[in-house]
GROMACS .gro file of C-alpha atoms in nm:
model
  340
    1UNK     CA    1 -18.329  11.280  16.514
    2UNK     CA    2 -18.318  11.140  16.156
    3UNK     CA    3 -18.341  11.383  15.866
    4UNK     CA    4 -18.530  11.228  15.576
    5UNK     CA    5 -18.444  11.277  15.210
    6UNK     CA    6 -18.762  11.255  15.002
    7UNK     CA    7 -18.714  11.213  14.628
    8UNK     CA    8 -18.963  11.098  14.363
    9UNK     CA    9 -18.942  10.728  14.289
   10UNK     CA   10 -18.719  10.658  14.591
   11UNK     CA   11 -18.795  10.557  14.952
   12UNK     CA   12 -18.747  10.796  15.242
   13UNK     CA   13 -18.375  10.784  15.322
   14UNK     CA   14 -18.176  10.899  15.624
   15UNK     CA   15 -17.798  10.897  15.677
   16UNK     CA   16 -17.702  10.754  16.012
   17UNK     CA   17 -17.447  10.968  16.200
   18UNK     CA   18 -17.096  10.819  16.215
   19UNK     CA   19 -17.054  10.589  16.512
   20UNK     CA   20 -16.766  10.414  16.685
   21UNK     CA   21 -16.914  10.071  16.611
   22UNK     CA   22 -17.220   9.852  16.608
   23UNK     CA   23 -17.303   9.900  16.977
   24UNK     CA   24 -17.312  10.277  16.940
   25UNK     CA   25 -17.514  10.248  16.619
   26UNK     CA   26 -17.771  10.029  16.794
   27UNK     CA   27 -17.787  10.282  17.076
   28UNK     CA   28 -17.869  10.553  16.818
   29UNK     CA   29 -18.144  10.333  16.673
   30UNK     CA   30 -18.283  10.272  17.020
   31UNK     CA   31 -18.285  10.643  17.102
   32UNK     CA   32 -18.463  10.726  16.776
   33UNK     CA   33 -18.708  10.432  16.769
   34UNK     CA   34 -19.013  10.655  16.816
   35UNK     CA   35 -18.912  10.881  16.528
   36UNK     CA   36 -18.830  10.581  16.310
   37UNK     CA   37 -19.170  10.425  16.379
   38UNK     CA   38 -19.347  10.751  16.296
   39UNK     CA   39 -19.158  10.776  15.966
   40UNK     CA   40 -19.235  10.411  15.890
   41UNK     CA   41 -19.608  10.467  15.942
   42UNK     CA   42 -19.594  10.775  15.721
   43UNK     CA   43 -19.385  10.637  15.434
   44UNK     CA   44 -19.428  10.260  15.465
   45UNK     CA   45 -19.058  10.208  15.389
   46UNK     CA   46 -18.752  10.379  15.537
   47UNK     CA   47 -18.394  10.341  15.421
   48UNK     CA   48 -18.103  10.384  15.665
   49UNK     CA   49 -17.758  10.443  15.516
   50UNK     CA   50 -17.429  10.431  15.704
   51UNK     CA   51 -17.485  10.157  15.963
   52UNK     CA   52 -17.179   9.936  16.037
   53UNK     CA   53 -17.354   9.621  15.913
   54UNK     CA   54 -17.128   9.367  15.740
   55UNK     CA   55 -17.226   9.021  15.871
   56UNK     CA   56 -17.547   8.833  15.953
   57UNK     CA   57 -17.468   8.877  16.324
   58UNK     CA   58 -17.472   9.255  16.270
   59UNK     CA   59 -17.812   9.224  16.102
   60UNK     CA   60 -17.940   9.027  16.403
   61UNK     CA   61 -17.820   9.299  16.641
   62UNK     CA   62 -18.000   9.572  16.444
   63UNK     CA   63 -18.305   9.345  16.417
   64UNK     CA   64 -18.314   9.303  16.793
   65UNK     CA   65 -18.354   9.678  16.830
   66UNK     CA   66 -18.603   9.747  16.550
   67UNK     CA   67 -18.809   9.425  16.544
   68UNK     CA   68 -18.735   9.232  16.863
   69UNK     CA   69 -19.041   9.002  16.843
   70UNK     CA   70 -18.970   8.731  16.582
   71UNK     CA   71 -19.225   8.595  16.336
   72UNK     CA   72 -19.197   8.235  16.214
   73UNK     CA   73 -19.182   8.181  15.838
   74UNK     CA   74 -19.497   7.977  15.775
   75UNK     CA   75 -19.620   7.806  15.455
   76UNK     CA   76 -19.286   7.861  15.284
   77UNK     CA   77 -19.304   7.945  14.916
   78UNK     CA   78 -18.950   8.027  14.802
   79UNK     CA   79 -18.606   7.887  14.885
   80UNK     CA   80 -18.399   8.081  15.140
   81UNK     CA   81 -18.060   8.028  15.302
   82UNK     CA   82 -18.050   8.029  15.681
   83UNK     CA   83 -17.769   8.260  15.802
   84UNK     CA   84 -17.845   8.177  16.167
   85UNK     CA   85 -18.007   8.362  16.456
   86UNK     CA   86 -18.328   8.427  16.267
   87UNK     CA   87 -18.153   8.592  15.970
   88UNK     CA   88 -18.208   8.455  15.618
   89UNK     CA   89 -18.128   8.532  15.257
   90UNK     CA   90 -18.399   8.744  15.099
   91UNK     CA   91 -18.444   8.470  14.836
   92UNK     CA   92 -18.235   8.216  14.650
   93UNK     CA   93 -18.419   8.245  14.321
   94UNK     CA   94 -18.203   8.291  14.007
   95UNK     CA   95 -18.053   8.640  13.953
   96UNK     CA   96 -18.219   8.689  13.613
   97UNK     CA   97 -18.565   8.640  13.763
   98UNK     CA   98 -18.759   8.943  13.883
   99UNK     CA   99 -18.990   8.904  14.180
  100UNK     CA  100 -19.321   9.089  14.166
  101UNK     CA  101 -19.466   9.294  14.445
  102UNK     CA  102 -19.617   9.108  14.741
  103UNK     CA  103 -19.682   9.152  15.113
  104UNK     CA  104 -19.492   8.885  15.305
  105UNK     CA  105 -19.714   8.593  15.411
  106UNK     CA  106 -20.039   8.770  15.317
  107UNK     CA  107 -20.194   8.420  15.292
  108UNK     CA  108 -20.130   8.326  15.657
  109UNK     CA  109 -20.341   8.414  15.961
  110UNK     CA  110 -20.037   8.560  16.140
  111UNK     CA  111 -19.775   8.748  15.943
  112UNK     CA  112 -19.476   8.976  16.011
  113UNK     CA  113 -19.560   9.341  16.076
  114UNK     CA  114 -19.207   9.451  15.990
  115UNK     CA  115 -18.937   9.333  15.753
  116UNK     CA  116 -18.571   9.430  15.775
  117UNK     CA  117 -18.346   9.403  15.470
  118UNK     CA  118 -17.970   9.458  15.495
  119UNK     CA  119 -17.711   9.474  15.220
  120UNK     CA  120 -17.402   9.263  15.293
  121UNK     CA  121 -17.285   9.243  14.929
  122UNK     CA  122 -17.410   9.491  14.668
  123UNK     CA  123 -17.470   9.351  14.316
  124UNK     CA  124 -17.277   9.478  14.017
  125UNK     CA  125 -17.596   9.603  13.848
  126UNK     CA  126 -17.966   9.591  13.934
  127UNK     CA  127 -18.087   9.388  14.230
  128UNK     CA  128 -18.282   9.659  14.408
  129UNK     CA  129 -18.554   9.559  14.653
  130UNK     CA  130 -18.837   9.787  14.538
  131UNK     CA  131 -19.139   9.855  14.756
  132UNK     CA  132 -19.491   9.977  14.681
  133UNK     CA  133 -19.721  10.157  14.927
  134UNK     CA  134 -20.035   9.943  14.919
  135UNK     CA  135 -20.247  10.238  15.038
  136UNK     CA  136 -20.160  10.393  14.701
  137UNK     CA  137 -20.209  10.061  14.523
  138UNK     CA  138 -20.565  10.035  14.655
  139UNK     CA  139 -20.638  10.396  14.559
  140UNK     CA  140 -20.502  10.331  14.209
  141UNK     CA  141 -20.713  10.023  14.135
  142UNK     CA  142 -21.022  10.035  13.911
  143UNK     CA  143 -21.325  10.060  14.138
  144UNK     CA  144 -21.473   9.728  14.029
  145UNK     CA  145 -21.156   9.535  14.121
  146UNK     CA  146 -21.121   9.706  14.459
  147UNK     CA  147 -21.484   9.633  14.543
  148UNK     CA  148 -21.458   9.267  14.436
  149UNK     CA  149 -21.159   9.233  14.665
  150UNK     CA  150 -21.344   9.391  14.957
  151UNK     CA  151 -21.662   9.191  14.912
  152UNK     CA  152 -21.530   8.846  14.822
  153UNK     CA  153 -21.163   8.831  14.925
  154UNK     CA  154 -20.924   8.609  14.730
  155UNK     CA  155 -20.842   8.243  14.707
  156UNK     CA  156 -20.508   8.069  14.685
  157UNK     CA  157 -20.464   7.714  14.558
  158UNK     CA  158 -20.122   7.552  14.593
  159UNK     CA  159 -19.987   7.230  14.449
  160UNK     CA  160 -19.684   7.130  14.653
  161UNK     CA  161 -19.423   6.928  14.468
  162UNK     CA  162 -19.048   6.870  14.488
  163UNK     CA  163 -19.047   6.881  14.109
  164UNK     CA  164 -19.146   7.249  14.088
  165UNK     CA  165 -19.178   7.509  14.363
  166UNK     CA  166 -19.147   7.352  14.712
  167UNK     CA  167 -19.258   7.015  14.842
  168UNK     CA  168 -19.491   7.004  15.141
  169UNK     CA  169 -19.220   6.879  15.379
  170UNK     CA  170 -19.009   7.188  15.312
  171UNK     CA  171 -19.302   7.428  15.304
  172UNK     CA  172 -19.446   7.312  15.636
  173UNK     CA  173 -19.120   7.208  15.803
  174UNK     CA  174 -19.235   6.856  15.895
  175UNK     CA  175 -19.222   6.497  15.775
  176UNK     CA  176 -19.562   6.413  15.926
  177UNK     CA  177 -19.887   6.443  15.734
  178UNK     CA  178 -20.075   6.474  16.061
  179UNK     CA  179 -19.880   6.793  16.144
  180UNK     CA  180 -19.974   6.944  15.807
  181UNK     CA  181 -20.340   6.852  15.854
  182UNK     CA  182 -20.347   7.002  16.203
  183UNK     CA  183 -20.197   7.327  16.076
  184UNK     CA  184 -20.438   7.342  15.783
  185UNK     CA  185 -20.736   7.270  16.007
  186UNK     CA  186 -20.638   7.549  16.245
  187UNK     CA  187 -20.570   7.793  15.958
  188UNK     CA  188 -20.889   7.744  15.760
  189UNK     CA  189 -20.709   7.563  15.478
  190UNK     CA  190 -20.860   7.268  15.292
  191UNK     CA  191 -20.621   6.996  15.181
  192UNK     CA  192 -20.605   6.693  14.959
  193UNK     CA  193 -20.331   6.430  14.942
  194UNK     CA  194 -20.263   6.328  14.584
  195UNK     CA  195 -20.202   5.967  14.474
  196UNK     CA  196 -19.835   6.050  14.409
  197UNK     CA  197 -19.793   6.172  14.770
  198UNK     CA  198 -19.800   6.541  14.686
  199UNK     CA  199 -20.033   6.791  14.849
  200UNK     CA  200 -20.294   7.033  14.717
  201UNK     CA  201 -20.438   7.307  14.941
  202UNK     CA  202 -20.686   7.593  14.908
  203UNK     CA  203 -20.763   7.887  15.132
  204UNK     CA  204 -20.977   8.199  15.140
  205UNK     CA  205 -20.828   8.526  15.263
  206UNK     CA  206 -20.927   8.893  15.274
  207UNK     CA  207 -20.795   9.108  14.989
  208UNK     CA  208 -20.808   9.431  15.188
  209UNK     CA  209 -20.729   9.480  15.555
  210UNK     CA  210 -20.670   9.774  15.790
  211UNK     CA  211 -20.339   9.862  15.951
  212UNK     CA  212 -20.359   9.762  16.318
  213UNK     CA  213 -20.216  10.097  16.439
  214UNK     CA  214 -20.299  10.362  16.178
  215UNK     CA  215 -20.638  10.211  16.081
  216UNK     CA  216 -20.575  10.274  15.709
  217UNK     CA  217 -20.720  10.035  15.453
  218UNK     CA  218 -20.464   9.859  15.231
  219UNK     CA  219 -20.451   9.614  14.941
  220UNK     CA  220 -20.293   9.312  15.110
  221UNK     CA  221 -20.269   8.988  14.914
  222UNK     CA  222 -20.081   8.772  14.662
  223UNK     CA  223 -20.364   8.792  14.410
  224UNK     CA  224 -20.160   8.926  14.116
  225UNK     CA  225 -19.830   8.783  14.238
  226UNK     CA  226 -19.935   8.420  14.200
  227UNK     CA  227 -20.182   8.451  13.915
  228UNK     CA  228 -20.100   8.272  13.590
  229UNK     CA  229 -20.147   8.595  13.391
  230UNK     CA  230 -19.849   8.748  13.574
  231UNK     CA  231 -19.621   8.484  13.426
  232UNK     CA  232 -19.414   8.542  13.117
  233UNK     CA  233 -19.635   8.419  12.828
  234UNK     CA  234 -19.389   8.151  12.719
  235UNK     CA  235 -19.347   8.024  13.076
  236UNK     CA  236 -19.722   8.026  13.133
  237UNK     CA  237 -19.785   7.826  12.816
  238UNK     CA  238 -19.515   7.572  12.900
  239UNK     CA  239 -19.641   7.527  13.259
  240UNK     CA  240 -20.006   7.489  13.156
  241UNK     CA  241 -19.898   7.232  12.894
  242UNK     CA  242 -19.692   7.045  13.154
  243UNK     CA  243 -19.923   7.054  13.457
  244UNK     CA  244 -20.265   7.151  13.322
  245UNK     CA  245 -20.464   7.459  13.433
  246UNK     CA  246 -20.542   7.296  13.772
  247UNK     CA  247 -20.190   7.172  13.836
  248UNK     CA  248 -19.994   7.497  13.847
  249UNK     CA  249 -19.786   7.540  14.162
  250UNK     CA  250 -19.991   7.849  14.255
  251UNK     CA  251 -20.329   7.972  14.140
  252UNK     CA  252 -20.533   8.268  14.261
  253UNK     CA  253 -20.883   8.404  14.207
  254UNK     CA  254 -21.140   8.622  14.374
  255UNK     CA  255 -21.335   8.464  14.658
  256UNK     CA  256 -21.659   8.464  14.456
  257UNK     CA  257 -21.514   8.192  14.234
  258UNK     CA  258 -21.468   8.409  13.927
  259UNK     CA  259 -21.124   8.385  13.765
  260UNK     CA  260 -20.919   8.692  13.691
  261UNK     CA  261 -20.882   8.797  13.329
  262UNK     CA  262 -20.554   8.905  13.175
  263UNK     CA  263 -20.690   9.261  13.183
  264UNK     CA  264 -20.766   9.234  13.556
  265UNK     CA  265 -20.415   9.121  13.637
  266UNK     CA  266 -20.262   9.385  13.412
  267UNK     CA  267 -20.459   9.649  13.600
  268UNK     CA  268 -20.342   9.514  13.937
  269UNK     CA  269 -19.979   9.509  13.829
  270UNK     CA  270 -20.008   9.858  13.681
  271UNK     CA  271 -20.128   9.987  14.018
  272UNK     CA  272 -19.825   9.831  14.188
  273UNK     CA  273 -19.591   9.978  13.925
  274UNK     CA  274 -19.733  10.329  13.976
  275UNK     CA  275 -19.670  10.307  14.352
  276UNK     CA  276 -19.321  10.153  14.333
  277UNK     CA  277 -19.005  10.316  14.470
  278UNK     CA  278 -18.650  10.178  14.476
  279UNK     CA  279 -18.301  10.260  14.599
  280UNK     CA  280 -17.971  10.119  14.474
  281UNK     CA  281 -17.814   9.901  14.742
  282UNK     CA  282 -17.485   9.997  14.909
  283UNK     CA  283 -17.303   9.776  15.159
  284UNK     CA  284 -17.436   9.850  15.510
  285UNK     CA  285 -17.773   9.982  15.394
  286UNK     CA  286 -18.069   9.875  15.606
  287UNK     CA  287 -18.427   9.902  15.477
  288UNK     CA  288 -18.717   9.874  15.718
  289UNK     CA  289 -19.056   9.789  15.568
  290UNK     CA  290 -19.398   9.801  15.730
  291UNK     CA  291 -19.530   9.477  15.580
  292UNK     CA  292 -19.893   9.586  15.609
  293UNK     CA  293 -19.834   9.924  15.443
  294UNK     CA  294 -19.589   9.816  15.173
  295UNK     CA  295 -19.539   9.530  14.932
  296UNK     CA  296 -19.187   9.445  14.815
  297UNK     CA  297 -19.017   9.266  14.529
  298UNK     CA  298 -18.675   9.220  14.366
  299UNK     CA  299 -18.517   9.347  14.046
  300UNK     CA  300 -18.299   9.115  13.834
  301UNK     CA  301 -17.925   9.164  13.883
  302UNK     CA  302 -17.572   9.075  13.777
  303UNK     CA  303 -17.278   8.993  14.002
  304UNK     CA  304 -17.272   8.874  14.361
  305UNK     CA  305 -17.561   8.989  14.580
  306UNK     CA  306 -17.617   8.915  14.947
  307UNK     CA  307 -17.925   9.075  15.098
  308UNK     CA  308 -18.017   8.948  15.442
  309UNK     CA  309 -18.371   8.961  15.577
  310UNK     CA  310 -18.531   8.931  15.920
  311UNK     CA  311 -18.900   8.940  16.008
  312UNK     CA  312 -19.080   9.035  16.327
  313UNK     CA  313 -19.357   9.210  16.514
  314UNK     CA  314 -19.620   8.947  16.431
  315UNK     CA  315 -19.966   9.069  16.337
  316UNK     CA  316 -20.287   8.867  16.370
  317UNK     CA  317 -20.504   8.903  16.063
  318UNK     CA  318 -20.816   8.925  16.279
  319UNK     CA  319 -20.672   9.241  16.439
  320UNK     CA  320 -20.672   9.407  16.096
  321UNK     CA  321 -21.050   9.417  16.040
  322UNK     CA  322 -21.054   9.187  15.735
  323UNK     CA  323 -21.370   9.226  15.524
  324UNK     CA  324 -21.388   8.849  15.466
  325UNK     CA  325 -21.378   8.586  15.742
  326UNK     CA  326 -21.060   8.388  15.678
  327UNK     CA  327 -21.148   8.116  15.931
  328UNK     CA  328 -21.481   8.007  15.784
  329UNK     CA  329 -21.340   7.665  15.693
  330UNK     CA  330 -21.131   7.618  16.007
  331UNK     CA  331 -21.320   7.327  16.161
  332UNK     CA  332 -21.375   7.101  15.862
  333UNK     CA  333 -21.199   6.973  15.557
  334UNK     CA  334 -21.415   6.874  15.257
  335UNK     CA  335 -21.129   6.698  15.083
  336UNK     CA  336 -21.071   6.326  15.114
  337UNK     CA  337 -20.718   6.236  15.211
  338UNK     CA  338 -20.554   5.959  15.011
  339UNK     CA  339 -20.402   5.699  15.248
  340UNK     CA  340 -20.024   5.686  15.257
   0.00000   0.00000   0.00000
């Protein structure tokens, strides 16, 4: 039975008993799966130290015990390296860049219920994968922002381009426009093909949902993550000058059509900061995250860093009692496609 260390500002951590190898370690995980799940539902994130994990294949073996049902990576938004067997790099964004808190694939209709991170190479400094309990984030929000999220949901507009962010072929994993349109139609996403061949999409999603097993309400979205006011001021100014306010790679707002103010986004990010915990990576560490209960991010770092990630236990948004119908636009597309 795991014994959890609980320290302020750090995730729940347990030291795995010494084992003769990966097979024995996986047997221990299997024997303690019920206790691990209970701890995950309580804390949102659990950190396991001492597993004999050194290669992507080891990560896959642990993944097969803890999250055996895979979840496809849909509507890709950041570059990742494929390590094989459903194991990827956590992100390939530059080391100096921090990544704000977000719940993985909060903008899709089916998303991973669990995320598994494993440290194969620990960075020289920094590089933690912090998490934030989004039950606490919701409780820490100003009432008017929480209620706007509940009542109107949030909107995401994406401009796909190979010049900045990801092009639509990479994001959707296809060369065929018809495949993209079919996916968007099924997912309640409106789309518009631009004269230059790029793609613009928009979708409405719920800002709060309920955990499918615990029933708890959580703040589950990319609202602050992809809002222009979360950008560094110099980067924001340069991008608006380059692409215009409607041409940013990502843009978010509340579902009632009102844009977020800088003060709104500052309040959202402050709530995430107050709920954030982090642990310094050591080689072999495995972190399991309940993706509905916790958002995650990345700290900047120096030196080599190799954090592998696997996703699984898919969750259907409609099983999470969303307060806004995300499929309202599923059957029609108001945009006019530009012929190829």
